[in-house]
DNA sequence: CAGCATCCAAGAAGATACTG
DNA sequence: CAGTATCTTCTTGGATGCTG
């Protein structure tokens, strides 16, 4: 979410902590699509429309370091690398469901609000 | 959550939509503290430690445009302005509770992960 | 196919000073 | 007290081209 607070400052609350993990332009979408099933790099890139290699890799690496995503390299040629959620990752995905539903439920209101933001 | 996707691109899913509202360095914290009770500007600023006037006002304004926060100016001298969540704002705050709990539950893991991010 | 490296643009955030 | 305004810095993200 937009960028959030510096990684060195202490957390103010649990929400703050959680948001440091899911914040990042493409992370929620990565979570969303990987929650459905494991995907190869190329597949995932096609799901997350508009993302560049640089961004996708960067965010995947952070999620991997955070223990959310598991990367499996099959060492084949041509390369085959599969990304999936860890059990810990699934707990995060679960925690995001209400927010996901909230967004789905209020999509039109949100859309209008964002337009207002620009004109305002 | 870190900054998220451009405000003009269509939402990919509900989560995407929701994150456009809560993304912003201080928004989750603002939500968090206002969910407890309404607060004057100065009070809120003291709660959200480290925030500058510029940032606090900016994020409050966006939340106001988004219909999450209600601003009441009592037109007194010295000024008294109170911020509180709208009913819509409370539905969002509710949707954030699981994420908040997730963060609280895994604070230590997250903290370690963030350190790893820096060193890696 | 699955990435990495480099350069550059845009936006977010901080510091500082000032106002009704 | 509750903001504004301006300037600068820092961080993100995008485009492009290359590699095993």
PDB file of C-alpha atoms in Angstrom, chain A residues 21-23 26-28 30-31 34 57-70 85-86 92, chain B residues 117:
ATOM      1  CA  UNK A  21       4.739  -7.343   4.459  1.00  0.00           C
ATOM      2  CA  UNK A  22       1.905  -6.817   1.989  1.00  0.00           C
ATOM      3  CA  UNK A  23       2.882  -3.325   0.930  1.00  0.00           C
ATOM      4  CA  UNK A  26       2.141  -5.831  -6.908  1.00  0.00           C
ATOM      5  CA  UNK A  27       2.284  -7.942  -3.783  1.00  0.00           C
ATOM      6  CA  UNK A  28      -1.421  -8.174  -3.070  1.00  0.00           C
ATOM      7  CA  UNK A  30       0.746 -11.890  -6.377  1.00  0.00           C
ATOM      8  CA  UNK A  31      -0.787 -13.153  -3.141  1.00  0.00           C
ATOM      9  CA  UNK A  34      -0.837 -17.640  -5.890  1.00  0.00           C
ATOM     10  CA  UNK A  57      11.166 -10.571  -9.371  1.00  0.00           C
ATOM     11  CA  UNK A  58      11.805  -7.931  -6.756  1.00  0.00           C
ATOM     12  CA  UNK A  59       8.492  -8.416  -5.033  1.00  0.00           C
ATOM     13  CA  UNK A  60       8.695 -12.188  -5.270  1.00  0.00           C
ATOM     14  CA  UNK A  61      12.104 -12.108  -3.637  1.00  0.00           C
ATOM     15  CA  UNK A  62      10.858 -10.018  -0.767  1.00  0.00           C
ATOM     16  CA  UNK A  63       7.902 -12.309  -0.281  1.00  0.00           C
ATOM     17  CA  UNK A  64      10.326 -15.231  -0.347  1.00  0.00           C
ATOM     18  CA  UNK A  65      12.570 -13.637   2.276  1.00  0.00           C
ATOM     19  CA  UNK A  66       9.470 -12.939   4.319  1.00  0.00           C
ATOM     20  CA  UNK A  67       8.587 -16.615   4.184  1.00  0.00           C
ATOM     21  CA  UNK A  68       5.346 -16.002   2.334  1.00  0.00           C
ATOM     22  CA  UNK A  69       6.282 -17.463  -1.019  1.00  0.00           C
ATOM     23  CA  UNK A  70       8.251 -20.589  -1.865  1.00  0.00           C
ATOM     24  CA  UNK A  85       2.440 -19.837  -1.074  1.00  0.00           C
ATOM     25  CA  UNK A  86       3.991 -21.305   2.048  1.00  0.00           C
ATOM     26  CA  UNK A  92      -1.657 -14.124   5.400  1.00  0.00           C
TER      27      UNK A  92
ATOM     28  CA  UNK B 117      15.505  -7.943   3.639  1.00  0.00           C
TER      29      UNK B 117
END
